[in-house]
Amino acid sequence: AQSVSQHNHHVILSEAASLELGCNYSYGGTVNLFWYVQYPGQHLQLLLKYFSGDPLVKGIKGFEAEFIKSKFSFNLRKPSVQWSDTAEYFCAVTSGGSYIPTFGRGTSLIVHP
Amino acid sequence: KAGVTQTPRYLIKTRGQQVTLSCSPISGHRSVSWYQQTPGQGLQFLFEYFSETQRNKGNFPGRFSGRQFSNSRSEMNVSTLELGDSALYLCASSLEQIGADTQYFGPGTRLTVL
């Protein structure tokens, strides 16, 4: 069965710092990859997704993620975070022809102004 | 366009009771999925409905069931509630196919089982 690991459970940064959140998955075949964000008091929403093509994917609000197949990773990055990026971030994967997403446990990001 | 709505937002039940949660998808979306979110297990897929049929199912016991109506609205039922069923239940809708189309999530129903 597919598993998704988000190794950073809690991340605390100051504004303007760079961000990288890790996401690793276990299945070695074809995958679709997603990052979701849940801002305080808001719904879970899609940040970006990768299905195929350029492994560097750009999403909303200046976020990007890079798919590295050899490392089974899909890390989320942002060069300069803002206080408004404070949220919970979830990585999700579908694989092997299944459309059922497996989610990571989430990373709580707090950005201090 | 109105987003995904879920009712009720909060629910308190006691062990052994049953509960029904409701989800109205975005207009035009035919796929509705349900998830359970807990601090210990994270977000776990329950099931997906498409055109009134259950198309995908996660690893949950038969006490968890659902259905979808012709207008794509969906309900989820949990019978014989257990303390461990306390969770945030999220509904998500997408145009045709989860995992391929963008999923739009609702605010969730917070279920507390006493």
Tab-separated table of C-alpha atoms in Angstrom:
chain	number	residue	atom	x	y	z
A	1	ALA	CA	0.000	0.000	0.000
A	2	GLN	CA	1.080	3.522	-0.709
A	3	SER	CA	2.400	5.579	2.194
A	4	VAL	CA	3.287	9.254	2.343
A	5	SER	CA	5.726	10.755	4.830
A	6	GLN	CA	5.974	14.369	5.822
A	7	HIS	CA	8.951	14.441	8.114
A	8	ASN	CA	8.534	17.985	9.369
A	9	HIS	CA	5.533	18.018	11.674
A	10	HIS	CA	6.015	21.564	12.915
A	11	VAL	CA	8.003	24.332	11.271
A	12	ILE	CA	8.474	27.818	12.674
A	13	LEU	CA	9.982	30.536	10.500
A	14	SER	CA	10.375	34.284	10.443
A	15	GLU	CA	8.981	36.305	7.571
A	16	ALA	CA	11.229	36.390	4.492
A	17	ALA	CA	12.854	33.069	5.386
A	18	SER	CA	12.929	30.356	2.761
A	19	LEU	CA	10.708	27.311	3.128
A	20	GLU	CA	11.105	23.695	2.137
A	21	LEU	CA	8.674	21.043	3.337
A	22	GLY	CA	9.518	17.440	2.678
A	23	CYS	CA	7.209	14.827	1.191
A	24	ASN	CA	8.251	11.258	0.390
A	25	TYR	CA	6.106	8.425	-0.903
A	26	SER	CA	6.671	4.701	-1.077
A	27	TYR	CA	5.233	3.509	-4.424
A	28	GLY	CA	7.741	3.273	-7.250
A	29	GLY	CA	5.448	3.400	-10.262
A	30	THR	CA	3.444	6.161	-11.905
A	31	VAL	CA	2.208	8.717	-9.425
A	32	ASN	CA	0.146	11.884	-9.306
A	33	LEU	CA	1.271	14.272	-6.596
A	34	PHE	CA	-0.511	17.060	-4.757
A	35	TRP	CA	0.076	19.667	-2.106
A	36	TYR	CA	-2.898	21.034	-0.193
A	37	VAL	CA	-3.043	23.875	2.293
A	38	GLN	CA	-5.456	24.585	5.110
A	39	TYR	CA	-5.320	28.160	6.404
A	40	PRO	CA	-6.706	28.761	9.908
A	41	GLY	CA	-10.482	28.610	9.800
A	42	GLN	CA	-10.582	27.839	6.085
A	43	HIS	CA	-11.210	24.847	3.868
A	44	LEU	CA	-8.506	22.551	2.611
A	45	GLN	CA	-7.501	23.798	-0.842
A	46	LEU	CA	-5.172	22.704	-3.616
A	47	LEU	CA	-1.801	24.494	-3.805
A	48	LEU	CA	-0.364	22.629	-6.779
A	49	LYS	CA	-0.290	19.256	-8.494
A	50	TYR	CA	1.979	17.176	-10.690
A	51	PHE	CA	0.762	14.612	-13.200
A	52	SER	CA	3.494	14.563	-15.836
A	53	GLY	CA	5.915	16.795	-17.746
A	54	ASP	CA	8.155	19.399	-16.149
A	55	PRO	CA	9.051	18.080	-12.683
A	56	LEU	CA	9.163	21.626	-11.336
A	57	VAL	CA	5.585	22.666	-10.713
A	58	LYS	CA	4.449	26.161	-9.865
A	59	GLY	CA	1.361	26.729	-7.777
A	60	ILE	CA	-0.580	29.546	-6.230
A	61	LYS	CA	0.849	32.209	-3.894
A	62	GLY	CA	4.446	31.729	-5.038
A	63	PHE	CA	4.745	28.083	-4.028
A	64	GLU	CA	6.510	25.499	-6.147
A	65	ALA	CA	7.341	21.826	-5.797
A	66	GLU	CA	9.880	19.569	-7.449
A	67	PHE	CA	9.215	15.939	-8.307
A	68	ILE	CA	12.376	13.851	-7.987
A	69	LYS	CA	11.473	10.344	-9.089
A	70	SER	CA	14.747	8.754	-7.973
A	71	LYS	CA	14.194	10.039	-4.454
A	72	PHE	CA	10.432	9.374	-4.334
A	73	SER	CA	10.068	12.994	-3.242
A	74	PHE	CA	7.851	15.972	-3.958
A	75	ASN	CA	9.117	18.765	-1.736
A	76	LEU	CA	7.296	22.064	-1.433
A	77	ARG	CA	9.276	25.301	-1.571
A	78	LYS	CA	8.797	29.016	-1.281
A	79	PRO	CA	11.736	31.434	-1.442
A	80	SER	CA	10.318	33.986	0.996
A	81	VAL	CA	7.448	33.215	3.365
A	82	GLN	CA	4.916	35.678	4.694
A	83	TRP	CA	2.913	35.726	7.901
A	84	SER	CA	-0.142	34.824	5.811
A	85	ASP	CA	1.474	31.487	4.886
A	86	THR	CA	0.806	30.234	8.407
A	87	ALA	CA	-1.215	27.084	7.785
A	88	GLU	CA	-1.261	23.297	7.740
A	89	TYR	CA	0.250	21.744	4.600
A	90	PHE	CA	-0.615	18.284	3.319
A	91	CYS	CA	1.073	16.209	0.658
A	92	ALA	CA	-1.044	13.614	-1.172
A	93	VAL	CA	-0.317	10.911	-3.730
A	94	THR	CA	-2.367	8.736	-6.058
A	95	SER	CA	-0.623	5.816	-7.675
A	96	GLY	CA	-0.807	2.582	-9.606
A	97	GLY	CA	-3.919	3.504	-11.545
A	98	SER	CA	-5.857	4.130	-8.339
A	99	TYR	CA	-7.514	7.489	-7.970
A	100	ILE	CA	-7.724	7.193	-4.197
A	101	PRO	CA	-5.384	9.756	-2.647
A	102	THR	CA	-3.128	8.890	0.264
A	103	PHE	CA	-2.366	11.895	2.435
A	104	GLY	CA	0.623	12.657	4.594
A	105	ARG	CA	0.037	13.583	8.223
A	106	GLY	CA	0.561	17.250	7.523
A	107	THR	CA	3.071	19.940	8.485
A	108	SER	CA	2.074	22.860	10.643
A	109	LEU	CA	3.839	26.023	9.520
A	110	ILE	CA	3.940	29.107	11.739
A	111	VAL	CA	5.454	32.271	10.312
A	112	HIS	CA	6.343	35.009	12.760
A	113	PRO	CA	6.010	38.598	11.491
B	1	LYS	CA	-20.033	29.629	-7.765
B	2	ALA	CA	-20.996	28.376	-4.318
B	3	GLY	CA	-18.474	26.080	-2.694
B	4	VAL	CA	-18.950	22.691	-1.108
B	5	THR	CA	-21.285	22.871	1.857
B	6	GLN	CA	-21.608	20.427	4.702
B	7	THR	CA	-24.264	20.138	7.369
B	8	PRO	CA	-24.300	20.087	10.249
B	9	ARG	CA	-21.003	21.744	11.156
B	10	TYR	CA	-20.900	20.292	14.648
B	11	LEU	CA	-22.485	17.200	16.130
B	12	ILE	CA	-22.350	15.523	19.517
B	13	LYS	CA	-23.546	11.956	19.842
B	14	THR	CA	-23.205	9.132	22.330
B	15	ARG	CA	-21.799	5.669	21.781
B	16	GLY	CA	-24.147	3.303	20.008
B	17	GLN	CA	-26.105	6.021	18.233
B	18	GLN	CA	-26.041	6.591	14.510
B	19	VAL	CA	-25.406	9.784	12.598
B	20	THR	CA	-26.014	11.143	9.108
B	21	LEU	CA	-23.864	13.863	7.582
B	22	SER	CA	-24.771	15.784	4.459
B	23	CYS	CA	-22.697	17.263	1.651
B	24	SER	CA	-23.723	19.477	-1.250
B	25	PRO	CA	-21.082	19.593	-3.984
B	26	ILE	CA	-20.226	22.456	-6.270
B	27	SER	CA	-22.800	22.769	-9.020
B	28	GLY	CA	-21.841	20.578	-11.985
B	29	HIS	CA	-19.532	18.345	-9.987
B	30	ARG	CA	-20.476	14.687	-10.193
B	31	SER	CA	-17.864	13.110	-7.934
B	32	VAL	CA	-18.188	13.381	-4.164
B	33	SER	CA	-15.621	11.933	-1.769
B	34	TRP	CA	-15.606	11.634	2.001
B	35	TYR	CA	-12.610	11.734	4.313
B	36	GLN	CA	-12.041	11.286	8.023
B	37	GLN	CA	-9.487	13.582	9.641
B	38	THR	CA	-8.076	12.844	13.101
B	39	PRO	CA	-4.915	14.021	14.874
B	40	GLY	CA	-3.667	10.455	15.153
B	41	GLN	CA	-4.376	9.126	11.645
B	42	GLY	CA	-4.463	12.286	9.568
B	43	LEU	CA	-6.706	12.421	6.513
B	44	GLN	CA	-8.085	9.049	5.474
B	45	PHE	CA	-10.234	8.309	2.445
B	46	LEU	CA	-13.650	6.816	3.234
B	47	PHE	CA	-15.396	6.478	-0.134
B	48	GLU	CA	-16.237	8.198	-3.384
B	49	TYR	CA	-19.564	8.421	-5.159
B	50	PHE	CA	-20.148	9.166	-8.813
B	51	SER	CA	-23.493	9.124	-10.588
B	52	GLU	CA	-25.215	7.710	-7.483
B	53	THR	CA	-22.813	4.750	-7.341
B	54	GLN	CA	-19.987	4.066	-4.958
B	55	ARG	CA	-16.943	4.036	-7.199
B	56	ASN	CA	-14.096	3.765	-4.680
B	57	LYS	CA	-13.916	2.651	-1.079
B	58	GLY	CA	-11.279	3.032	1.620
B	59	ASN	CA	-10.478	0.681	4.484
B	60	PHE	CA	-13.249	1.487	6.907
B	61	PRO	CA	-15.708	-0.933	8.530
B	62	GLY	CA	-19.198	-1.447	7.181
B	63	ARG	CA	-20.599	0.860	9.879
B	64	PHE	CA	-19.554	3.671	7.556
B	65	SER	CA	-21.810	3.972	4.537
B	66	GLY	CA	-22.943	6.597	2.123
B	67	ARG	CA	-25.108	7.397	-0.803
B	68	GLN	CA	-25.458	9.946	-3.539
B	69	PHE	CA	-28.618	11.411	-4.932
B	70	SER	CA	-29.463	12.306	-8.517
B	71	ASN	CA	-28.542	15.952	-7.878
B	72	SER	CA	-25.071	14.789	-6.733
B	73	ARG	CA	-25.725	15.659	-3.091
B	74	SER	CA	-24.310	13.002	-0.816
B	75	GLU	CA	-24.904	11.688	2.660
B	76	MET	CA	-22.661	9.699	4.911
B	77	ASN	CA	-23.977	7.497	7.687
B	78	VAL	CA	-22.151	6.010	10.636
B	79	SER	CA	-24.033	3.422	12.651
B	80	THR	CA	-23.284	2.163	16.151
B	81	LEU	CA	-20.944	5.023	16.939
B	82	GLU	CA	-17.720	4.358	18.805
B	83	LEU	CA	-15.535	6.813	20.722
B	84	GLY	CA	-12.894	6.445	18.022
B	85	ASP	CA	-15.279	7.844	15.417
B	86	SER	CA	-14.784	11.320	16.868
B	87	ALA	CA	-13.231	13.239	14.011
B	88	LEU	CA	-13.613	15.939	11.417
B	89	TYR	CA	-15.428	14.513	8.412
B	90	LEU	CA	-14.596	16.253	5.173
B	91	CYS	CA	-16.460	16.111	1.920
B	92	ALA	CA	-14.830	16.994	-1.381
B	93	SER	CA	-16.266	17.351	-4.854
B	94	SER	CA	-14.660	17.221	-8.264
B	95	LEU	CA	-15.907	17.360	-11.839
B	96	GLU	CA	-15.485	13.756	-12.837
B	97	GLN	CA	-12.552	11.915	-11.297
B	98	ILE	CA	-10.775	12.290	-7.965
B	99	GLY	CA	-7.029	12.093	-8.352
B	100	ALA	CA	-7.306	13.633	-11.808
B	101	ASP	CA	-9.589	16.638	-11.380
B	102	THR	CA	-9.062	19.206	-8.654
B	103	GLN	CA	-10.909	18.348	-5.474
B	104	TYR	CA	-12.719	21.133	-3.645
B	105	PHE	CA	-13.201	20.542	0.045
B	106	GLY	CA	-15.998	21.623	2.330
B	107	PRO	CA	-15.563	23.009	5.838
B	108	GLY	CA	-16.200	19.651	7.462
B	109	THR	CA	-18.497	18.290	10.140
B	110	ARG	CA	-16.936	17.980	13.572
B	111	LEU	CA	-18.347	14.822	15.184
B	112	THR	CA	-17.809	14.209	18.878
B	113	VAL	CA	-18.814	10.846	20.316
B	114	LEU	CA	-19.256	10.720	24.090
